N, CA, C and O atoms as a Tinker XYZ file with bonds, in Angstrom:
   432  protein
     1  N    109.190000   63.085000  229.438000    73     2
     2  CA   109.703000   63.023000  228.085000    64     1     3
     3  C    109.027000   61.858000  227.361000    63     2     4     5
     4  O    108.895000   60.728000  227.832000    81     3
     5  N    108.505000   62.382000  225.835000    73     3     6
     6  CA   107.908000   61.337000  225.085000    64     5     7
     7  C    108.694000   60.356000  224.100000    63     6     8     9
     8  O    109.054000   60.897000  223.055000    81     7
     9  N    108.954000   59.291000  224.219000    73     7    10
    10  CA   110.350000   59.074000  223.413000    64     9    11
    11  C    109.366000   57.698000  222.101000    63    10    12    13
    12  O    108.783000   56.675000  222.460000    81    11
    13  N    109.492000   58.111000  220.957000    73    11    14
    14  CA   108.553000   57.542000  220.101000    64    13    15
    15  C    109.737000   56.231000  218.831000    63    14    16    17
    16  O    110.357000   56.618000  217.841000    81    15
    17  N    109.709000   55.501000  219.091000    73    15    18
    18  CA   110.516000   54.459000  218.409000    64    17    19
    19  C    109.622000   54.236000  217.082000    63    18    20    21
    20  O    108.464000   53.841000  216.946000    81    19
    21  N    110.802000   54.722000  215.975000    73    19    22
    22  CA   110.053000   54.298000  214.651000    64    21    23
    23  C    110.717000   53.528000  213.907000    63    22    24    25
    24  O    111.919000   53.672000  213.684000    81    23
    25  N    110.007000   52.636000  213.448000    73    23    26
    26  CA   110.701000   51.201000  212.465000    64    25    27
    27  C    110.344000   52.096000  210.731000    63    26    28    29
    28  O    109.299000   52.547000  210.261000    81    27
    29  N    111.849000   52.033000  210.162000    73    27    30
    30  CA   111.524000   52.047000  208.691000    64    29    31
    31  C    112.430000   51.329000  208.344000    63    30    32    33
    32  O    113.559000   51.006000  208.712000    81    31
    33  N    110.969000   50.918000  206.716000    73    31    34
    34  CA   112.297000   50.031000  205.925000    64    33    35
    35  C    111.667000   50.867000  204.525000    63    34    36    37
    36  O    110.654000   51.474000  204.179000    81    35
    37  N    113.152000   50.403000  203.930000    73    35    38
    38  CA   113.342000   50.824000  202.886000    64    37    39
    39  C    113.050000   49.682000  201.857000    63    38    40    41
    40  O    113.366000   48.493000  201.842000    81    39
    41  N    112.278000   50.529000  200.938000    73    39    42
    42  CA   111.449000   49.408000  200.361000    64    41    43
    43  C    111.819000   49.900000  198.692000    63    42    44    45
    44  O    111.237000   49.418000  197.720000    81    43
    45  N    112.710000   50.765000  198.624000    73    43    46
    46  CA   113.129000   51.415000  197.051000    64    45    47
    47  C    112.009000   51.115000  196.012000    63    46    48    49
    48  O    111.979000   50.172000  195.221000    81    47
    49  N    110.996000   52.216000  196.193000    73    47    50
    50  CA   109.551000   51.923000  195.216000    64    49    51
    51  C    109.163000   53.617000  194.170000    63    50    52    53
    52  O    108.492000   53.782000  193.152000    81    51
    53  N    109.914000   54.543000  194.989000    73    51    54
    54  CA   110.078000   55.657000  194.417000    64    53    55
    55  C    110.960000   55.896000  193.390000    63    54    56    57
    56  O    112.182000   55.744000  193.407000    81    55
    57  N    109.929000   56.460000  192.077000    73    55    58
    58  CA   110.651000   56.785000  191.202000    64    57    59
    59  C    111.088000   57.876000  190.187000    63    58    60    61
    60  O    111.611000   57.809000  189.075000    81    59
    61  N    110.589000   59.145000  191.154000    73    59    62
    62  CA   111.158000   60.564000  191.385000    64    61    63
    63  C    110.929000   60.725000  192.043000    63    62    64    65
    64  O    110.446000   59.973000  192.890000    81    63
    65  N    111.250000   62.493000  192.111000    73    63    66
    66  CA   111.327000   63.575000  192.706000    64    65    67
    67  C    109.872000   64.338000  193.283000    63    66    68    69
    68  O    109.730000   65.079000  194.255000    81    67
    69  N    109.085000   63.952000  192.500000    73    67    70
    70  CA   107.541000   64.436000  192.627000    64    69    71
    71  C    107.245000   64.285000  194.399000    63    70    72    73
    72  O    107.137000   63.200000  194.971000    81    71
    73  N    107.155000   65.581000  195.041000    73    71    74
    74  CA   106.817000   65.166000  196.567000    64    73    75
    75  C    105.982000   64.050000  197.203000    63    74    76    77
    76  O    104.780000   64.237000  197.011000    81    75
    77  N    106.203000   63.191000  197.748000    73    75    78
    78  CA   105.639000   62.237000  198.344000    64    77    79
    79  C    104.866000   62.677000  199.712000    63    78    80    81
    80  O    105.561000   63.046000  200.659000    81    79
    81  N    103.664000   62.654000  199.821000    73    79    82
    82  CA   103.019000   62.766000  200.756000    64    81    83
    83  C    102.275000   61.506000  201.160000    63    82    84    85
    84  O    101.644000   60.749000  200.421000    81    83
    85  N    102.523000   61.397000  202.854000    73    83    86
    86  CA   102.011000   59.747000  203.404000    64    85    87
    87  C    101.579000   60.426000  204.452000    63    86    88    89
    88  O    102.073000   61.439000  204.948000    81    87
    89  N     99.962000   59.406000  205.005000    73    87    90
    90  CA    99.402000   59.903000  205.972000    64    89    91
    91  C     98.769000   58.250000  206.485000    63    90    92    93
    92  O     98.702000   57.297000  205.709000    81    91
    93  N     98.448000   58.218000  207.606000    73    91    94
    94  CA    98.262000   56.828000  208.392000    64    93    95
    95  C     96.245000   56.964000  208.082000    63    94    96    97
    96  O     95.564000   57.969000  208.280000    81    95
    97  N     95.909000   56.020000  207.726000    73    95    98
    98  CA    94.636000   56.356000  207.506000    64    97    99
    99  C     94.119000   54.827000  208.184000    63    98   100   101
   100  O     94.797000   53.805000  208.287000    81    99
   101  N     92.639000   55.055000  208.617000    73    99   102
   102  CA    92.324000   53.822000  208.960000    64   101   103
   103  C     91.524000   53.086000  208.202000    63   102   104   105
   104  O     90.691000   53.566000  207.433000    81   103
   105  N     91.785000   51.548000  208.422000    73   103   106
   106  CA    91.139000   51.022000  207.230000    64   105   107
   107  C     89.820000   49.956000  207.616000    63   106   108   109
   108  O     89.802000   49.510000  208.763000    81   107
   109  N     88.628000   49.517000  206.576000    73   107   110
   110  CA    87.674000   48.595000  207.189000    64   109   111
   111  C     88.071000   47.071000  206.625000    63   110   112   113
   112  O     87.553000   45.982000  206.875000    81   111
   113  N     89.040000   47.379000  205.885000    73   111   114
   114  CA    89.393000   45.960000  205.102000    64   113   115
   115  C     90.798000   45.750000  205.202000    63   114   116   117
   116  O     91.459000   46.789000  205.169000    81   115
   117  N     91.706000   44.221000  205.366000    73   115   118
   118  CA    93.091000   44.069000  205.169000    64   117   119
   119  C     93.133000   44.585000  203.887000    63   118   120   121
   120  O     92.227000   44.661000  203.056000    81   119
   121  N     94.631000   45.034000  203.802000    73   119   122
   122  CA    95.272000   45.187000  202.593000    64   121   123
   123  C     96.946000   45.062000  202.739000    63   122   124   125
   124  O     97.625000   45.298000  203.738000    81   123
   125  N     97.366000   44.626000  201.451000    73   123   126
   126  CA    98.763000   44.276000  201.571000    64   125   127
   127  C     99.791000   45.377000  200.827000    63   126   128   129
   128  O     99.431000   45.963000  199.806000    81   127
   129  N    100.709000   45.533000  201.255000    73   127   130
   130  CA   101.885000   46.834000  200.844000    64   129   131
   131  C    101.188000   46.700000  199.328000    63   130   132   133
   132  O    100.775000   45.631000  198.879000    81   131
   133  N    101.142000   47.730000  198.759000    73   131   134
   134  CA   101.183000   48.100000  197.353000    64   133   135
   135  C     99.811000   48.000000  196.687000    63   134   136   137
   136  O     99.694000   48.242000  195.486000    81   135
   137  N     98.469000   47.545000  197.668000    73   135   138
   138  CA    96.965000   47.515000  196.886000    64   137   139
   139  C     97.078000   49.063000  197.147000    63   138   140   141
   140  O     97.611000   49.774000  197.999000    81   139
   141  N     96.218000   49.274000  195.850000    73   139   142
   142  CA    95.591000   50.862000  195.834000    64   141   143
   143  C     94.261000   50.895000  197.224000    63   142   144   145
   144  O     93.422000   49.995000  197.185000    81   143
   145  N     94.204000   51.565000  197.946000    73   143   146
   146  CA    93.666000   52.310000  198.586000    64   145   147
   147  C     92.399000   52.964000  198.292000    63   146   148   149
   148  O     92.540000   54.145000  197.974000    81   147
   149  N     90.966000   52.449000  198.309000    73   147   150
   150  CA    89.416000   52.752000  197.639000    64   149   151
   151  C     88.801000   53.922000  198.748000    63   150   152   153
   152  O     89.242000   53.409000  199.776000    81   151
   153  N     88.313000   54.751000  199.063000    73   151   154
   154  CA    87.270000   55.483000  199.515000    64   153   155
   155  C     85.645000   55.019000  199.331000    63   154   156   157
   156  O     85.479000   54.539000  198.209000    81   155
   157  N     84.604000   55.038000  200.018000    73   155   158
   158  CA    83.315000   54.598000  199.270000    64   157   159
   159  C     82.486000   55.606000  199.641000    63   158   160   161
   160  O     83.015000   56.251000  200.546000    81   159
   161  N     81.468000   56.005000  199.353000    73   159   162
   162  CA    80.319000   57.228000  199.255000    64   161   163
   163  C     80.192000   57.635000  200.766000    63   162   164   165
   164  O     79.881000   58.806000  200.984000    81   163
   165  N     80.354000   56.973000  201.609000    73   163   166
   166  CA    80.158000   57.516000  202.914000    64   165   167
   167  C     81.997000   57.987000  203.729000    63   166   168   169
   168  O     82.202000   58.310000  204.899000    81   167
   169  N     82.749000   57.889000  202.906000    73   167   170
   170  CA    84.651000   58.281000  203.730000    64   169   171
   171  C     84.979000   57.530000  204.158000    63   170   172   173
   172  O     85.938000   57.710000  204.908000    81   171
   173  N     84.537000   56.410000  204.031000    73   171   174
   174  CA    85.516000   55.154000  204.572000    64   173   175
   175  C     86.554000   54.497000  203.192000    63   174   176   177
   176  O     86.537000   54.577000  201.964000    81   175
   177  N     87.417000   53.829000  204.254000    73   175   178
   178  CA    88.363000   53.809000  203.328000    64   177   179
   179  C     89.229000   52.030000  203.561000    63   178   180   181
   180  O     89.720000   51.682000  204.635000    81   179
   181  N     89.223000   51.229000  202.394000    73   179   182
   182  CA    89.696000   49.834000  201.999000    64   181   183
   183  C     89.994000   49.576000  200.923000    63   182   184   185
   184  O     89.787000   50.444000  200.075000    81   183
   185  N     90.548000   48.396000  200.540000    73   183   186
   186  CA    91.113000   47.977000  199.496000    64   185   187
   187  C     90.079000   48.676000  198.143000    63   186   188   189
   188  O     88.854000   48.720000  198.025000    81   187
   189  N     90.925000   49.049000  197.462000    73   187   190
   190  CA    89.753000   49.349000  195.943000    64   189   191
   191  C     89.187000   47.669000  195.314000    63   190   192   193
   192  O     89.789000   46.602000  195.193000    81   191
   193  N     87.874000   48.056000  195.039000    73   191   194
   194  CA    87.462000   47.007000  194.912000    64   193   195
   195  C     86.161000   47.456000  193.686000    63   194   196   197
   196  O     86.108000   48.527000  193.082000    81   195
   197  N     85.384000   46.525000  193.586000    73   195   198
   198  CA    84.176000   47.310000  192.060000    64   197   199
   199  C     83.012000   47.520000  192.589000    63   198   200   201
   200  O     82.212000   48.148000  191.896000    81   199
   201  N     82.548000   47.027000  194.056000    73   199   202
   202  CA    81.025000   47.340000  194.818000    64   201   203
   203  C     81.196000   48.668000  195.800000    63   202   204   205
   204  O     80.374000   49.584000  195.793000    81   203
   205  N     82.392000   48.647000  196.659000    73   203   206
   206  CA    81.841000   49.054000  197.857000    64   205   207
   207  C     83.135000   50.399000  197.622000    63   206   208   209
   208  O     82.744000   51.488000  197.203000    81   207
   209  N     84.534000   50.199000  197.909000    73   207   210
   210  CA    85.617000   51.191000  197.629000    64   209   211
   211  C     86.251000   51.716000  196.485000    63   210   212   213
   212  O     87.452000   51.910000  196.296000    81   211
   213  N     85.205000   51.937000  195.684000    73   211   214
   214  CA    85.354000   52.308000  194.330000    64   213   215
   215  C     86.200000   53.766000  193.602000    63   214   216   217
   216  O     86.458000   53.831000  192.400000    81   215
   217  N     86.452000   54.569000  194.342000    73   215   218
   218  CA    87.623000   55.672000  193.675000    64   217   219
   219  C     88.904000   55.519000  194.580000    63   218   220   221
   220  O     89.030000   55.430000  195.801000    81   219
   221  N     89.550000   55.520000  193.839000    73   219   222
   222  CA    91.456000   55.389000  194.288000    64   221   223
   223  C     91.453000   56.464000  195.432000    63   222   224   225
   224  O     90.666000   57.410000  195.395000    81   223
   225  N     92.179000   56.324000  196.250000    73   223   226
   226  CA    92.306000   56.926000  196.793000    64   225   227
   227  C     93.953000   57.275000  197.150000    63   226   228   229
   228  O     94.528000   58.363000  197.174000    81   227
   229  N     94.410000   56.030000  197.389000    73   227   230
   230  CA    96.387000   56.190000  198.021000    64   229   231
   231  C     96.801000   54.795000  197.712000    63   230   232   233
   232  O     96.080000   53.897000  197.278000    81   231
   233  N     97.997000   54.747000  197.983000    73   231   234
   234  CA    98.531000   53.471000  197.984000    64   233   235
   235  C     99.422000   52.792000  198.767000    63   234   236   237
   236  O    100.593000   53.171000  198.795000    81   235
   237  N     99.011000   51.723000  199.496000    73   235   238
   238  CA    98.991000   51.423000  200.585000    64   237   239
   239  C    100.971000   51.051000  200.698000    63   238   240   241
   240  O    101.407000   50.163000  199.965000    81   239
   241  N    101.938000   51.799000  201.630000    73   239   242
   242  CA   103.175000   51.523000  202.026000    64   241   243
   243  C    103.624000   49.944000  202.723000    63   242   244   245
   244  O    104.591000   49.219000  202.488000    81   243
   245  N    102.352000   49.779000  203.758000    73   243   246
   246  CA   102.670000   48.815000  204.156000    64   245   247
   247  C    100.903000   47.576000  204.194000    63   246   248   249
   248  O     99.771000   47.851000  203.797000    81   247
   249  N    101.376000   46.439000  204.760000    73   247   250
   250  CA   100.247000   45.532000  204.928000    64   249   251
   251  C     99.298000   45.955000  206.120000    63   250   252   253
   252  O     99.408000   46.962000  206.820000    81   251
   253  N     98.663000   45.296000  206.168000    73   251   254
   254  CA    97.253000   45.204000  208.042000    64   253   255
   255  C     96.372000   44.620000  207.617000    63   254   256   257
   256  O     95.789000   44.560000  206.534000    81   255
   257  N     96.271000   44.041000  208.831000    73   255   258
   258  CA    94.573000   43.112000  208.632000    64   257   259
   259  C     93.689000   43.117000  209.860000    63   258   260   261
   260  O     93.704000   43.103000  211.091000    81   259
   261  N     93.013000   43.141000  208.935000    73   259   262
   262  CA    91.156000   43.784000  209.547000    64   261   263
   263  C     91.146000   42.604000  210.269000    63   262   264   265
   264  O     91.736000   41.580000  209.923000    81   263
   265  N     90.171000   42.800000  211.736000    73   263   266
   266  CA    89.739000   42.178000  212.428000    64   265   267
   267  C     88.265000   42.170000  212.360000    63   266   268   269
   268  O     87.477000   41.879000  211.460000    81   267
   269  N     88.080000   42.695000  213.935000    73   267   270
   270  CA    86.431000   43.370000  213.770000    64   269   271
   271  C     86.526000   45.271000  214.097000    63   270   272   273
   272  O     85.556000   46.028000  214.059000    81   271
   273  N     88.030000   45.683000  214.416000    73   271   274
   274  CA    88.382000   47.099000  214.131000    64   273   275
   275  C     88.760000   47.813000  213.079000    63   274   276   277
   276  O     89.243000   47.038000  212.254000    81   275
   277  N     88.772000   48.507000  212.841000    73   275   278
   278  CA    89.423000   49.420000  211.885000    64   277   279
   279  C     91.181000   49.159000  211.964000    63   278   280   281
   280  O     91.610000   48.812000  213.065000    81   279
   281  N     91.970000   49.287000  211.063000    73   279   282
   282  CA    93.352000   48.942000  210.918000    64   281   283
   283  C     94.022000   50.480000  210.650000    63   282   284   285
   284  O     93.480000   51.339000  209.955000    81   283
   285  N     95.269000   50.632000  211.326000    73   283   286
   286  CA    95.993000   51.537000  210.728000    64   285   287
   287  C     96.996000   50.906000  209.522000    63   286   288   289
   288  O     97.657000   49.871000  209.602000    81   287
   289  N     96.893000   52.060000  208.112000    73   287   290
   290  CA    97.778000   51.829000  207.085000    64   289   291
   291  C     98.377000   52.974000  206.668000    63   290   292   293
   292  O     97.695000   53.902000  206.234000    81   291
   293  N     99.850000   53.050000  206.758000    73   291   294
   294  CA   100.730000   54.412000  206.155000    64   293   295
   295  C    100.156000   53.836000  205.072000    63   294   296   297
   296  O     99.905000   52.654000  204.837000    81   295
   297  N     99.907000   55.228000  204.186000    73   295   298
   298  CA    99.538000   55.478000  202.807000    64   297   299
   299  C     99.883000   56.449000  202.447000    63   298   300   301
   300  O    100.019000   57.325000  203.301000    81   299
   301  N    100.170000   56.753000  201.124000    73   299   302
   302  CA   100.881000   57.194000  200.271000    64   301   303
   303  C     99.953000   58.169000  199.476000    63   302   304   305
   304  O     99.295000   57.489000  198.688000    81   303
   305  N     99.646000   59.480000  199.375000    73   303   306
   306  CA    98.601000   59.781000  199.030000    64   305   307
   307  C     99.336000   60.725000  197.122000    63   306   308   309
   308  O     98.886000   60.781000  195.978000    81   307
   309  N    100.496000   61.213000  197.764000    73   307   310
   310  CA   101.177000   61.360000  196.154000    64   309   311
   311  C    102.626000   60.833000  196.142000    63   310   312   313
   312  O    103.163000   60.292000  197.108000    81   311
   313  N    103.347000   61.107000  194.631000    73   311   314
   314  CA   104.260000   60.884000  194.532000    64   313   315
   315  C    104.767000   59.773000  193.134000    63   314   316   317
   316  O    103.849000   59.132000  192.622000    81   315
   317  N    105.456000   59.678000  192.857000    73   315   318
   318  CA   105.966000   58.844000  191.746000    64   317   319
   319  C    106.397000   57.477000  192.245000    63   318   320   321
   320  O    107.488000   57.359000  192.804000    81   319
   321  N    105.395000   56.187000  192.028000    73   319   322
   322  CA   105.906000   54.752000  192.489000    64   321   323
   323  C    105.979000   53.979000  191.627000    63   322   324   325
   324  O    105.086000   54.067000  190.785000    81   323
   325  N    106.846000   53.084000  191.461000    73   323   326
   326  CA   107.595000   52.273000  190.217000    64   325   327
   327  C    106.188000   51.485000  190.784000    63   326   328   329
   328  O    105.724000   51.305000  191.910000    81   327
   329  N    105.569000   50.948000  188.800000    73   327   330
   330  CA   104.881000   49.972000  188.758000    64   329   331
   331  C    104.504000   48.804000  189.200000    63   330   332   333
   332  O    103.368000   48.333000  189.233000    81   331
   333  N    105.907000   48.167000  189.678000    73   331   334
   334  CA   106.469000   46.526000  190.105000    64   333   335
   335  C    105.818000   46.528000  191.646000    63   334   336   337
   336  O    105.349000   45.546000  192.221000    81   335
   337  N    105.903000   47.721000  192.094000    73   335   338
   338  CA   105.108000   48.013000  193.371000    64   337   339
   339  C    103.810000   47.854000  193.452000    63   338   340   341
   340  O    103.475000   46.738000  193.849000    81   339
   341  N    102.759000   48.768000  193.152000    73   339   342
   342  CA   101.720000   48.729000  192.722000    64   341   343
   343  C    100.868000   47.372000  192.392000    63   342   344   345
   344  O    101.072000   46.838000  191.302000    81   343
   345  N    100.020000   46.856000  193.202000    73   343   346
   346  CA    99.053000   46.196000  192.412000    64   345   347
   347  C     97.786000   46.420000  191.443000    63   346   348   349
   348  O     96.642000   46.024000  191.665000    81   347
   349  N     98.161000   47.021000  190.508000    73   347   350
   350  CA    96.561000   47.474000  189.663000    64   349   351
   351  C     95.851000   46.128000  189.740000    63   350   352   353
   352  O     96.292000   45.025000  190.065000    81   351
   353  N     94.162000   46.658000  189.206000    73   351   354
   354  CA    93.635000   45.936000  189.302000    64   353   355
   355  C     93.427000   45.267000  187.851000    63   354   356   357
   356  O     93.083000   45.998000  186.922000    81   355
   357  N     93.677000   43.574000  187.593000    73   355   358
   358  CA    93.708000   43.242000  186.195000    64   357   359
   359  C     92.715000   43.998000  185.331000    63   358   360   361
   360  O     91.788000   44.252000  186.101000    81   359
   361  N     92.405000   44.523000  184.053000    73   359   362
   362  CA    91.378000   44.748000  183.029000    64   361   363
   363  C     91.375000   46.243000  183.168000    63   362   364   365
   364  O     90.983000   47.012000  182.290000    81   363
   365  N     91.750000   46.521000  184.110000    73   363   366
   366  CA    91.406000   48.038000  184.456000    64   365   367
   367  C     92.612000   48.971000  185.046000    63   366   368   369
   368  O     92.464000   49.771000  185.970000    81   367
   369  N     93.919000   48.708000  184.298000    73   367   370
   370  CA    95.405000   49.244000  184.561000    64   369   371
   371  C     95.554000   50.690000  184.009000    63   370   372   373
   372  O     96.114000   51.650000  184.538000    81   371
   373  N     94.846000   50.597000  182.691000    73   371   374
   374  CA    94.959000   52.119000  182.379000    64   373   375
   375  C     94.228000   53.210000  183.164000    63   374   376   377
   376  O     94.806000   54.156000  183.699000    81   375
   377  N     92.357000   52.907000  183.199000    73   375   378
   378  CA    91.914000   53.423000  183.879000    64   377   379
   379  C     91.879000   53.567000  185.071000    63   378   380   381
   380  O     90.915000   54.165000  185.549000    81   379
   381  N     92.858000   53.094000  185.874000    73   379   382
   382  CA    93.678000   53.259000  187.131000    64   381   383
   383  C     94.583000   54.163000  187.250000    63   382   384   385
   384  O     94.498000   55.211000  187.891000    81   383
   385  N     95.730000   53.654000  186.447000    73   383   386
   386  CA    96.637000   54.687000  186.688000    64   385   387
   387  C     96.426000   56.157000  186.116000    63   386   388   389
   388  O     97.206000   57.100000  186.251000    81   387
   389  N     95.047000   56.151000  185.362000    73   387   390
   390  CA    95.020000   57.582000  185.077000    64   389   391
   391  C     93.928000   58.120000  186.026000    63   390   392   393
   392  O     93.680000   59.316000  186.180000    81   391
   393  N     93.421000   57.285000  186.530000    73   391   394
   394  CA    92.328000   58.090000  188.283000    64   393   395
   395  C     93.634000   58.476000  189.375000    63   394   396   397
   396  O     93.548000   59.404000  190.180000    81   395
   397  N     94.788000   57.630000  189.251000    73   395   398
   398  CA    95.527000   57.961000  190.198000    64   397   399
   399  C     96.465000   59.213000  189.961000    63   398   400   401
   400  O     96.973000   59.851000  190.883000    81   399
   401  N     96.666000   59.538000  188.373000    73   399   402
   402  CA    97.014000   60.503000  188.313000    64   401   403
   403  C     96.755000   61.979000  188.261000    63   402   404   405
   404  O     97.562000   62.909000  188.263000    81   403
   405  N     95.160000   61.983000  188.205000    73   403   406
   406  CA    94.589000   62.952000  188.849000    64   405   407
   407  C     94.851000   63.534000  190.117000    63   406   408   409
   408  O     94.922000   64.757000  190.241000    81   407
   409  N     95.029000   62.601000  191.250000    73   407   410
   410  CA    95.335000   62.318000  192.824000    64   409   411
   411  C     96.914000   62.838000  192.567000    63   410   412   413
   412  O     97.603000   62.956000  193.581000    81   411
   413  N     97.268000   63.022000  191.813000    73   411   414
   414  CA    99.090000   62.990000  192.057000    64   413   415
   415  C     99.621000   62.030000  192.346000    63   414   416   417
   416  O    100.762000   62.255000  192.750000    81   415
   417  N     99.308000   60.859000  192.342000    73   415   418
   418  CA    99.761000   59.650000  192.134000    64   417   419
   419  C    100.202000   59.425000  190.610000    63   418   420   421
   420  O     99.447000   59.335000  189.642000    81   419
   421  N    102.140000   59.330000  190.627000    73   419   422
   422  CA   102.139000   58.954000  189.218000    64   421   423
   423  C    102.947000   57.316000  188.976000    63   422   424   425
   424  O    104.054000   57.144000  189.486000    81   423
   425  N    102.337000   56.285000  188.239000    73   423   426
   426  CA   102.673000   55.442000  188.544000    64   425   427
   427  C    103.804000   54.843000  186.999000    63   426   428   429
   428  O    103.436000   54.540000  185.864000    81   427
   429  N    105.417000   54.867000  187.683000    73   427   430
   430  CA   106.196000   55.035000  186.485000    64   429   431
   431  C    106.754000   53.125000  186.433000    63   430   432
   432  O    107.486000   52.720000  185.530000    81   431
Protein backbone atom coordinates (compact mmCIF):
# COMPACT_ATOMS: atom_id res chain seq x y z
CA UNK A 1 0.00 0.00 0.00
CA UNK A 2 1.08 3.53 -1.19
CA UNK A 3 0.15 5.97 1.47
CA UNK A 4 1.01 9.70 0.09
CA UNK A 5 0.91 12.59 2.89
CA UNK A 6 -0.16 15.95 1.51
CA UNK A 7 0.44 19.35 3.21
CA UNK A 8 -2.13 22.15 2.14
CA UNK A 9 -2.51 25.51 3.10
CA UNK A 10 -4.90 27.69 2.45
CA UNK A 11 -3.74 30.69 1.17
CA UNK A 12 -7.42 32.47 0.16
CA UNK A 13 -6.02 34.00 -3.32
CA UNK A 14 -9.00 32.82 -5.47
CA UNK A 15 -11.35 35.02 -6.72
CA UNK A 16 -13.95 32.96 -8.61
CA UNK A 17 -15.40 30.31 -9.93
CA UNK A 18 -13.38 30.16 -13.24
CA UNK A 19 -11.78 26.42 -13.02
CA UNK A 20 -8.47 26.39 -11.54
CA UNK A 21 -6.06 24.18 -13.04
CA UNK A 22 -2.47 23.44 -11.12
CA UNK A 23 0.23 21.27 -12.34
CA UNK A 24 3.85 20.76 -10.55
CA UNK A 25 6.26 21.96 -13.18
CA UNK A 26 9.98 22.08 -12.87
CA UNK A 27 11.83 25.03 -12.54
CA UNK A 28 15.67 26.45 -13.60
CA UNK A 29 15.30 29.47 -11.37
CA UNK A 30 13.97 30.15 -7.49
CA UNK A 31 10.77 31.72 -7.37
CA UNK A 32 8.55 32.86 -4.58
CA UNK A 33 4.56 32.06 -4.09
CA UNK A 34 2.88 34.50 -6.44
CA UNK A 35 5.93 35.42 -9.30
CA UNK A 36 4.39 34.75 -12.67
CA UNK A 37 5.90 31.75 -14.12
CA UNK A 38 8.15 32.58 -17.78
CA UNK A 39 8.67 29.71 -20.45
CA UNK A 40 11.82 30.58 -22.87
CA UNK A 41 12.24 29.45 -26.67
CA UNK A 42 13.61 26.14 -25.85
CA UNK A 43 10.40 24.82 -22.79
CA UNK A 44 12.07 25.59 -19.99
CA UNK A 45 10.46 27.18 -17.46
CA UNK A 46 11.48 30.23 -14.46
CA UNK A 47 10.67 33.24 -13.05
CA UNK A 48 9.35 35.72 -15.97
CA UNK A 49 11.95 37.89 -16.52
CA UNK A 50 12.88 40.39 -19.97
CA UNK A 51 16.10 38.16 -21.45
CA UNK A 52 15.68 34.63 -20.98
CA UNK A 53 11.70 33.57 -19.60
CA UNK A 54 9.89 35.89 -21.48
CA UNK A 55 6.01 34.67 -22.09
CA UNK A 56 3.82 34.07 -18.93
CA UNK A 57 3.28 31.09 -18.49
CA UNK A 58 1.43 30.17 -14.69
CA UNK A 59 1.63 31.43 -11.47
CA UNK A 60 3.60 30.17 -9.09
CA UNK A 61 1.26 28.64 -5.66
CA UNK A 62 4.11 28.16 -3.72
CA UNK A 63 8.09 29.25 -3.24
CA UNK A 64 11.56 26.88 -4.27
CA UNK A 65 14.91 27.55 -4.77
CA UNK A 66 17.19 26.60 -7.39
CA UNK A 67 20.28 24.98 -6.57
CA UNK A 68 22.33 23.40 -9.30
CA UNK A 69 18.84 21.14 -10.05
CA UNK A 70 15.82 21.88 -11.40
CA UNK A 71 13.05 22.74 -8.53
CA UNK A 72 9.58 21.48 -8.25
CA UNK A 73 6.75 24.40 -8.24
CA UNK A 74 2.77 23.76 -7.95
CA UNK A 75 1.61 26.20 -10.49
CA UNK A 76 -1.36 27.48 -11.34
CA UNK A 77 -1.89 27.40 -14.96
CA UNK A 78 -5.75 28.97 -14.93
CA UNK A 79 -8.20 30.44 -12.88
CA UNK A 80 -9.21 33.78 -11.24
CA UNK A 81 -6.35 35.16 -8.55
CA UNK A 82 -6.87 38.27 -6.49
CA UNK A 83 -4.18 40.82 -7.50
CA UNK A 84 -2.61 41.28 -3.82
CA UNK A 85 -1.31 37.78 -4.73
CA UNK A 86 0.30 38.17 -7.84
CA UNK A 87 3.56 39.84 -8.33
CA UNK A 88 3.39 41.72 -11.77
CA UNK A 89 6.19 42.96 -13.07
CA UNK A 90 6.57 46.98 -12.31
CA UNK A 91 5.98 49.10 -15.90
CA UNK A 92 4.50 46.24 -17.46
CA UNK A 93 1.07 45.33 -15.25
CA UNK A 94 -1.26 45.82 -18.00
CA UNK A 95 0.61 44.04 -20.56
CA UNK A 96 0.79 41.21 -18.18
CA UNK A 97 -2.28 40.73 -17.04
CA UNK A 98 -3.60 40.77 -20.48
CA UNK A 99 -0.81 37.89 -21.78
CA UNK A 100 -2.16 36.12 -18.78
CA UNK A 101 -5.48 36.41 -19.83
CA UNK A 102 -5.12 34.87 -22.93
CA UNK A 103 -3.67 31.69 -20.79
CA UNK A 104 -6.95 31.83 -18.70
CA UNK A 105 -5.32 33.38 -16.14
CA UNK A 106 -7.66 36.12 -14.86
CA UNK A 107 -6.13 38.42 -12.53
CA UNK A 108 -9.09 40.21 -10.34
Amino acid sequence: MNNTIINYEEKGILAGAFPVIAETLKLKTSIEAGDIIGIDTNGNYGKLDTSTYTEPYAIAYNGATHDSTDVECVSMLTGEILKDFVKLPSGTETATIQKLRKLGIFIK
